[in-house]
XYZ file of C-alpha atoms in Angstrom:
530
model
C 118.449 36.048 -29.613
C 115.509 38.833 -29.364
C 115.187 37.179 -25.766
C 118.788 37.392 -24.939
C 117.675 40.954 -25.916
C 114.966 41.271 -24.463
C 116.625 40.357 -21.088
C 119.069 42.527 -21.853
C 116.866 45.527 -22.316
C 114.813 44.591 -19.157
C 118.221 44.511 -17.106
C 119.406 47.994 -18.295
C 115.848 49.601 -17.483
C 116.152 48.545 -13.922
C 119.981 49.839 -14.079
C 118.550 52.976 -15.311
C 115.704 53.016 -12.417
C 117.837 52.079 -9.678
C 120.831 54.665 -10.638
C 117.858 57.549 -10.876
C 116.750 55.948 -7.448
C 120.089 57.104 -6.018
C 120.442 60.117 -7.671
C 116.788 61.636 -6.108
C 118.577 60.412 -2.678
C 121.246 62.023 -2.711
C 120.233 65.152 -3.834
C 117.855 64.802 -1.187
C 120.329 64.812 0.820
C 122.442 67.551 -0.095
C 118.956 69.650 -0.382
C 118.279 68.617 3.423
C 121.812 69.700 4.741
C 121.636 73.041 2.723
C 118.465 73.696 4.417
C 119.382 73.423 7.547
C 120.372 76.303 9.927
C 124.463 76.556 10.592
C 122.817 77.152 14.300
C 121.272 73.659 14.017
C 124.156 71.735 13.007
C 126.085 73.492 16.314
C 128.304 76.619 14.687
C 126.534 79.764 13.517
C 128.219 83.678 12.320
C 126.416 85.889 14.716
C 127.045 83.168 17.757
C 129.180 84.723 20.750
C 130.876 81.270 20.559
C 133.386 79.576 18.748
C 132.458 76.652 16.067
C 133.069 73.031 17.671
C 136.401 71.680 16.801
C 136.232 68.163 14.875
C 136.517 65.225 17.520
C 139.869 64.002 17.017
C 140.187 60.106 17.740
C 143.047 57.833 18.830
C 145.852 57.832 21.206
C 146.768 61.567 20.182
C 142.927 63.102 21.099
C 143.479 61.219 24.481
C 146.909 62.433 25.527
C 145.605 66.365 24.223
C 142.297 66.035 26.046
C 144.586 65.269 29.362
C 146.503 68.491 29.158
C 145.172 70.823 31.145
C 142.685 73.179 29.265
C 144.853 76.109 30.516
C 148.165 77.118 32.185
C 149.088 79.970 34.660
C 151.232 82.309 33.012
C 154.104 83.900 35.599
C 153.759 87.576 35.048
C 154.795 90.971 36.613
C 151.471 92.272 37.814
C 148.633 94.416 37.478
C 147.844 93.535 34.326
C 145.239 95.207 32.759
C 143.441 95.155 29.000
C 142.956 97.903 26.468
C 139.751 97.054 23.780
C 140.318 99.266 20.432
C 136.747 99.089 18.817
C 137.922 100.522 15.979
C 141.450 98.350 15.441
C 138.988 95.336 16.442
C 142.445 94.171 18.549
C 143.062 94.057 22.988
C 146.152 95.164 24.442
C 147.218 93.567 27.416
C 149.277 95.558 29.158
C 151.922 95.802 33.017
C 154.172 97.953 34.108
C 156.787 96.986 31.958
C 154.290 98.100 28.948
C 152.578 95.667 26.293
C 152.275 91.864 27.281
C 150.349 90.668 24.523
C 147.650 91.430 21.646
C 145.107 89.592 19.670
C 142.588 90.481 16.892
C 139.080 90.283 18.008
C 135.396 90.967 17.169
C 133.008 93.228 19.266
C 129.414 93.649 19.212
C 127.595 94.711 15.954
C 125.473 98.150 15.670
C 122.276 96.012 16.739
C 124.703 94.913 19.971
C 127.389 96.885 20.766
C 129.908 96.899 22.709
C 129.988 99.224 25.356
C 132.504 101.738 25.586
C 134.034 102.839 28.984
C 136.102 101.893 32.220
C 135.366 97.572 33.395
C 136.898 95.264 35.242
C 136.922 91.456 35.397
C 134.088 90.609 37.661
C 133.988 86.752 37.966
C 135.949 83.437 35.557
C 134.243 80.215 34.309
C 136.676 77.867 32.413
C 133.263 76.538 30.473
C 130.445 79.130 30.272
C 126.794 78.753 28.407
C 125.124 81.635 27.502
C 121.908 82.710 29.513
C 120.887 84.912 26.786
C 121.324 82.880 23.434
C 120.523 79.214 23.891
C 122.752 78.148 26.029
C 125.740 78.799 23.150
C 129.283 77.918 24.898
C 131.832 80.183 25.790
C 134.801 78.843 26.861
C 137.310 80.669 28.807
C 134.432 83.289 29.954
C 135.370 86.453 32.025
C 132.460 88.141 32.671
C 132.863 92.335 33.083
C 129.345 93.387 33.376
C 126.356 91.341 35.061
C 124.581 92.573 31.803
C 125.911 90.252 29.262
C 129.260 91.668 28.249
C 132.074 89.367 28.516
C 135.426 88.253 26.986
C 135.458 84.589 25.981
C 136.305 82.184 22.791
C 134.463 82.836 19.632
C 134.055 82.928 15.229
C 137.114 85.753 15.789
C 136.752 87.769 11.337
C 138.449 90.560 12.228
C 134.987 93.116 12.064
C 132.132 93.109 14.962
C 129.942 90.301 14.278
C 128.763 89.545 18.086
C 126.136 90.210 20.471
C 127.676 92.713 22.688
C 130.721 90.556 23.754
C 134.522 90.408 22.858
C 135.036 87.443 20.875
C 138.854 86.110 21.317
C 140.276 83.877 19.135
C 140.895 79.423 20.962
C 144.316 79.682 21.853
C 144.671 83.765 23.102
C 141.224 83.098 25.331
C 143.020 80.284 26.690
C 146.122 82.384 27.108
C 144.299 85.195 28.639
C 142.501 82.953 30.791
C 146.135 81.768 32.643
C 146.977 85.584 32.657
C 144.739 87.886 34.099
C 142.311 87.183 37.724
C 139.154 89.192 39.189
C 139.401 92.393 39.607
C 141.940 93.436 37.055
C 140.407 96.419 34.684
C 139.449 96.665 31.145
C 138.595 99.588 29.392
C 136.959 99.972 26.026
C 137.826 102.886 23.699
C 136.958 103.698 20.305
C 140.076 103.516 19.215
C 143.542 102.439 20.667
C 145.008 103.882 24.081
C 147.816 103.471 25.216
C 148.986 103.924 28.813
C 151.567 106.221 30.632
C 153.422 106.622 33.274
C 152.377 109.494 35.511
C 154.054 110.907 38.638
C 151.675 113.261 40.601
C 151.506 114.470 44.346
C 147.757 113.907 44.400
C 147.642 110.266 43.856
C 146.513 108.556 46.878
C 149.695 107.139 48.661
C 149.868 103.951 50.625
C 150.954 103.803 54.156
C 153.787 101.703 55.144
C 153.741 100.525 58.542
C 156.738 99.111 61.143
C 156.969 96.133 62.622
C 156.156 97.878 66.137
C 152.847 98.947 64.430
C 151.247 95.170 63.444
C 149.746 93.239 66.650
C 152.362 90.884 68.439
C 149.772 88.158 67.796
C 149.228 89.132 64.339
C 152.989 89.192 63.628
C 153.193 85.596 64.991
C 149.967 84.078 63.562
C 151.422 85.040 60.194
C 154.766 83.590 61.244
C 156.367 86.883 60.536
C 157.729 87.706 63.862
C 160.986 86.764 63.398
C 161.384 88.099 59.850
C 161.454 91.670 61.257
C 164.738 92.670 63.112
C 164.237 95.019 66.023
C 165.435 98.952 65.781
C 164.962 101.071 62.909
C 165.944 98.989 60.370
C 163.088 97.004 59.957
C 161.411 96.575 56.696
C 157.998 98.481 56.593
C 155.385 96.460 55.724
C 152.707 97.156 52.977
C 148.807 97.256 52.781
C 149.276 94.067 51.130
C 151.523 92.298 53.395
C 149.592 93.676 56.262
C 146.062 92.715 55.376
C 147.779 89.025 55.166
C 149.330 89.368 58.734
C 145.684 90.497 59.473
C 143.694 87.921 57.889
C 145.843 85.346 59.180
C 145.180 86.858 62.351
C 141.361 87.630 62.052
C 141.153 83.784 60.718
C 142.402 82.449 63.735
C 140.163 84.745 66.199
C 137.350 84.071 63.933
C 137.732 80.590 64.020
C 138.163 80.516 68.435
C 135.135 83.110 68.341
C 132.758 80.258 66.242
C 134.484 77.195 68.577
C 133.426 79.728 71.842
C 129.955 80.507 70.374
C 129.217 76.934 69.952
C 130.390 75.882 73.068
C 128.403 78.127 74.827
C 125.729 77.297 72.749
C 125.946 73.604 74.002
C 126.145 75.357 77.521
C 122.480 76.831 76.714
C 121.197 74.140 75.698
C 122.221 72.272 78.654
C 121.265 74.586 81.223
C 118.134 74.910 79.266
C 116.832 70.936 79.804
C 118.366 71.773 83.336
C 115.746 74.134 84.060
C 113.062 72.243 82.043
C 113.878 69.604 84.185
C 113.793 71.905 87.601
C 110.438 73.581 86.205
C 109.038 69.801 86.051
C 110.385 68.742 89.243
C 109.187 71.870 91.059
C 105.260 71.315 89.362
C 105.794 67.643 90.840
C 106.775 68.944 94.400
C 104.056 71.784 94.190
C 100.970 69.062 93.356
C 102.092 67.207 95.617
C 102.477 69.698 98.637
C 98.620 70.238 97.552
C 97.740 66.902 97.643
C 99.537 66.100 100.952
C 97.554 69.565 102.205
C 93.824 68.427 101.004
C 95.127 64.958 102.896
C 95.952 66.837 105.895
C 93.052 68.923 106.377
C 90.754 66.321 105.342
C 92.875 64.357 108.067
C 92.152 67.360 110.266
C 88.408 67.651 109.989
C 88.448 63.619 110.389
C 89.569 63.940 113.927
C 88.301 67.090 114.919
C 85.121 65.081 114.104
C 85.796 62.056 116.068
C 86.808 64.860 119.368
C 83.395 66.325 118.701
C 81.655 63.466 119.566
C 83.868 61.958 121.877
C 83.371 65.476 123.746
C 79.047 65.006 123.098
C 79.497 61.505 124.819
C 81.455 62.294 127.272
C 78.949 65.218 128.473
C 75.908 63.134 127.546
C 76.795 60.323 130.267
C 80.104 61.217 131.987
C 79.573 57.914 133.497
C 80.943 56.145 130.747
C 85.072 55.795 131.171
C 87.051 57.441 127.761
C 89.909 56.238 126.867
C 92.999 58.795 127.429
C 94.700 57.096 123.959
C 94.690 59.042 120.414
C 91.966 57.460 118.308
C 92.735 56.492 114.816
C 91.639 59.895 113.479
C 94.014 61.408 115.550
C 96.812 58.917 114.524
C 95.830 60.006 110.586
C 96.031 62.972 111.412
C 99.468 63.457 112.342
C 100.229 60.749 109.506
C 98.945 63.814 107.399
C 100.620 66.765 108.681
C 103.685 64.507 108.861
C 103.539 63.884 105.135
C 102.596 67.539 104.446
C 105.734 68.960 106.111
C 108.037 66.960 103.775
C 106.236 67.766 100.965
C 106.521 71.401 102.318
C 110.494 70.285 103.081
C 110.885 69.195 99.392
C 108.700 71.804 97.415
C 111.450 74.759 99.233
C 114.488 72.354 97.941
C 112.834 72.990 94.623
C 111.689 75.910 94.438
C 115.696 76.642 95.285
C 116.913 74.573 92.793
C 114.280 75.932 90.401
C 115.715 79.588 91.028
C 119.393 78.743 90.884
C 118.734 77.017 87.792
C 116.690 79.324 86.027
C 119.335 82.121 87.186
C 122.041 79.693 85.371
C 120.086 79.965 82.782
C 119.592 83.420 81.570
C 123.709 83.889 82.390
C 123.870 80.829 80.151
C 121.295 82.802 77.983
C 123.503 85.754 78.266
C 126.695 84.085 77.286
C 125.256 82.493 74.584
C 124.647 85.688 72.510
C 127.561 87.451 73.412
C 129.683 84.591 72.304
C 126.933 84.765 69.094
C 128.106 88.782 68.702
C 131.826 87.934 69.250
C 132.029 85.837 66.668
C 129.829 87.096 64.169
C 132.538 89.992 64.475
C 135.342 88.149 63.716
C 133.675 86.532 61.135
C 133.583 90.543 59.927
C 136.231 91.376 60.546
C 137.909 88.530 59.065
C 135.664 89.320 55.648
C 137.198 92.685 56.062
C 140.986 91.081 56.477
C 140.178 89.011 53.311
C 138.834 92.090 51.114
C 141.787 93.852 52.454
C 144.079 91.855 50.606
C 142.005 92.469 46.822
C 143.334 96.088 44.792
C 141.476 98.622 46.373
C 138.853 100.500 43.793
C 138.495 104.111 43.526
C 135.760 106.734 41.748
C 136.573 110.372 41.787
C 132.753 111.562 39.966
C 131.952 115.482 39.585
C 128.566 114.745 38.717
C 127.816 113.519 42.170
C 130.826 115.114 44.100
C 131.654 112.320 45.625
C 134.059 109.832 46.410
C 133.429 105.928 46.197
C 136.062 102.999 47.105
C 135.364 99.876 46.942
C 137.928 97.059 47.850
C 136.826 93.015 46.632
C 133.613 94.210 44.526
C 132.609 94.901 48.002
C 131.698 98.604 49.194
C 133.978 100.341 51.490
C 132.845 103.889 51.491
C 131.569 106.768 50.330
C 131.997 110.483 51.218
C 131.982 114.365 49.329
C 134.149 115.555 47.131
C 134.867 118.649 45.754
C 136.152 119.043 41.884
C 137.536 122.890 41.426
C 135.998 124.752 38.329
C 132.510 122.084 38.130
C 131.871 123.886 34.721
C 135.037 122.629 33.000
C 134.897 118.910 31.948
C 137.495 116.719 33.722
C 137.366 114.039 31.082
C 137.600 109.714 32.242
C 140.877 108.857 33.796
C 142.014 105.331 34.844
C 145.162 105.888 37.356
C 146.515 102.351 37.723
C 148.981 101.387 40.520
C 151.525 98.968 38.413
C 154.306 99.028 40.438
C 156.337 99.571 44.046
C 159.714 101.116 44.437
C 161.485 100.024 47.235
C 160.722 102.829 49.592
C 157.124 101.346 48.863
C 156.682 104.711 46.351
C 153.912 103.796 43.999
C 154.566 104.194 40.145
C 151.303 104.913 38.338
C 149.961 104.476 35.368
C 147.316 106.444 33.199
C 145.008 105.889 30.545
C 142.663 108.610 29.739
C 139.619 108.186 26.983
C 139.204 110.251 24.216
C 137.462 113.575 25.024
C 135.697 113.019 21.501
C 133.235 110.543 23.350
C 130.140 111.618 21.440
C 131.530 111.697 17.974
C 133.033 108.432 18.512
C 129.431 107.035 19.319
C 127.970 109.216 16.226
C 130.739 106.897 14.212
C 130.078 103.416 15.355
C 125.911 103.707 14.974
C 127.096 104.397 11.494
C 129.218 102.201 10.569
C 129.017 99.823 13.648
C 132.758 100.523 14.313
C 134.946 103.794 15.585
C 137.149 104.918 12.464
C 141.211 106.135 14.056
C 139.613 109.794 12.927
C 141.555 111.792 15.684
C 141.756 115.044 13.459
C 138.329 116.437 14.058
C 138.223 119.027 16.977
C 137.220 118.099 20.188
C 134.308 118.547 21.564
C 135.546 120.337 24.726
C 138.691 121.629 26.629
C 138.884 118.077 28.878
C 140.957 118.382 31.670
C 144.320 116.146 31.256
C 145.389 113.156 33.358
C 147.414 115.733 35.801
C 145.195 118.846 35.304
C 142.728 116.318 36.215
C 144.763 115.419 39.673
C 144.755 119.010 40.649
C 141.388 119.762 40.714
C 140.342 117.125 42.888
C 139.968 117.779 46.739
C 139.948 115.376 49.306
C 139.933 115.107 52.794
C 142.453 113.941 55.102
C 140.167 111.576 56.703
C 139.671 110.348 53.222
C 142.835 109.981 52.490
C 143.982 108.302 55.472
C 141.387 105.244 54.684
C 142.215 104.978 51.246
C 146.622 105.128 52.532
C 145.319 102.432 54.747
C 144.132 99.908 51.886
C 146.120 100.757 48.835
C 148.664 98.701 47.031
C 149.715 97.137 44.022
C 146.982 96.550 41.927
C 144.499 99.470 43.183
C 142.984 101.960 40.668
C 141.193 105.095 40.725
C 139.047 106.575 37.773
C 138.359 110.765 37.583
C 135.301 111.165 35.485
C 132.752 113.667 34.790
C 130.651 110.587 35.334
C 129.094 108.904 38.178
C 129.015 105.121 39.100
C 127.577 103.191 35.850
C 124.168 101.707 35.788
C 126.707 98.359 36.143
C 128.013 98.995 39.480
C 125.429 97.937 41.943
C 125.762 95.640 45.324
C 128.176 92.879 46.148
C 130.057 91.590 42.867
C 130.435 94.645 41.129
C 133.194 96.935 40.524
C 133.570 101.061 40.124
C 132.608 101.619 36.532
C 132.386 104.108 34.318
C 129.692 103.191 31.169
C 129.959 105.883 27.805
C 127.057 103.972 26.402
């Protein structure tokens, strides 16, 4: 019995030891997991990326992955977005009003989301951050090149990002299918609502009759039969005209490129012919020089033989002399004939070389002209392509200038006069949102609040802007209509704008100049308030 009891006690001791080891192992695992930062697991609350969803397995997961990531939504365009930093939501509008709205998370105090008037500059379905260790940013829509974008992220309903605008996953995917590059995004301290505006100073588009458009452009665009002759013909708006120009210029650019290629090939052939003619000329010159040297040597030999014969004849006249030609004379005659033939060949080679050289020079000229024509046609095609994009205008009181871009590319800038320059203009964004039957555009306007400085101070204190509109404004900024009244532009500038203006076109009137985000090609005219 004592042995049995001893064995039982031994087994109980082993069991306790095994349990202790297991408990220690589990505790170590738990502590290790608790010690790991969230970022190491693939998700961080401070990251501008949404936490990765767990993978689904089985047939359902496969069918879900087979669906497209984002579907294109058909809406009346253009769209524009208003981001409320105070309300922490984004609102999408078109001419008919509010399209959609979602809660968001913007930048924390150390990394604030900038206030201002921006543009969607680029889009990537799946992007990784260049600033934050490659953090995933699905459905990214860039609004600055300094690192601010709208994308899928962890949304808390209050500031939580490094400056980006985080969107809930489903809404980010939906927004991706709605928006386009070139559409406007306004980031304000609190919520703004667009209002319709009609004013005689707003730009108007140039409408063309069918007869004003190039017959070639109409034919290339397949629209010649679409217009009736006479006064009842439909007018062509700038966007439609731009499409015609794009088709026409693309055909002309292709033809010019083909002509340039053919001219370059012809030039290469003429260059080879010139090289061959030059080689033949050099060979003929060498042959002529050799023949001339031999003829001169043969002449000297013949003269020497003749002189000796003369000496013999003088010294011994009784000796008979042969009247036939000596071998030296025969060699001389042969050398002279060879020289004459070499000179004939040299003259022919020189004539051929001169002709080939002239043809080569002409081929160079034609190739250069064809290349210049191809470059001009390519430039015209690029300009025609730009014309299909919305036009962007900024009138700056600070710089007393107007800036015009299209397709994120500078078009022109010119002087602009702002009456009463000592009085604030404010900052107003006018967007051409719809067109009437006669081609007249309908406009919506968003005016930034005049209390930007107070809003900015509130931002610094709280990390967000609360909707406090009761405080007195900092200055009597102009209303949207008054700002238009104070702008003076030349007729030439207005005509240039009218030639390119259509739906989606926008104009900013502001006390400020273009922001630091506005640089070369690939950026738009934006105003940034901090």
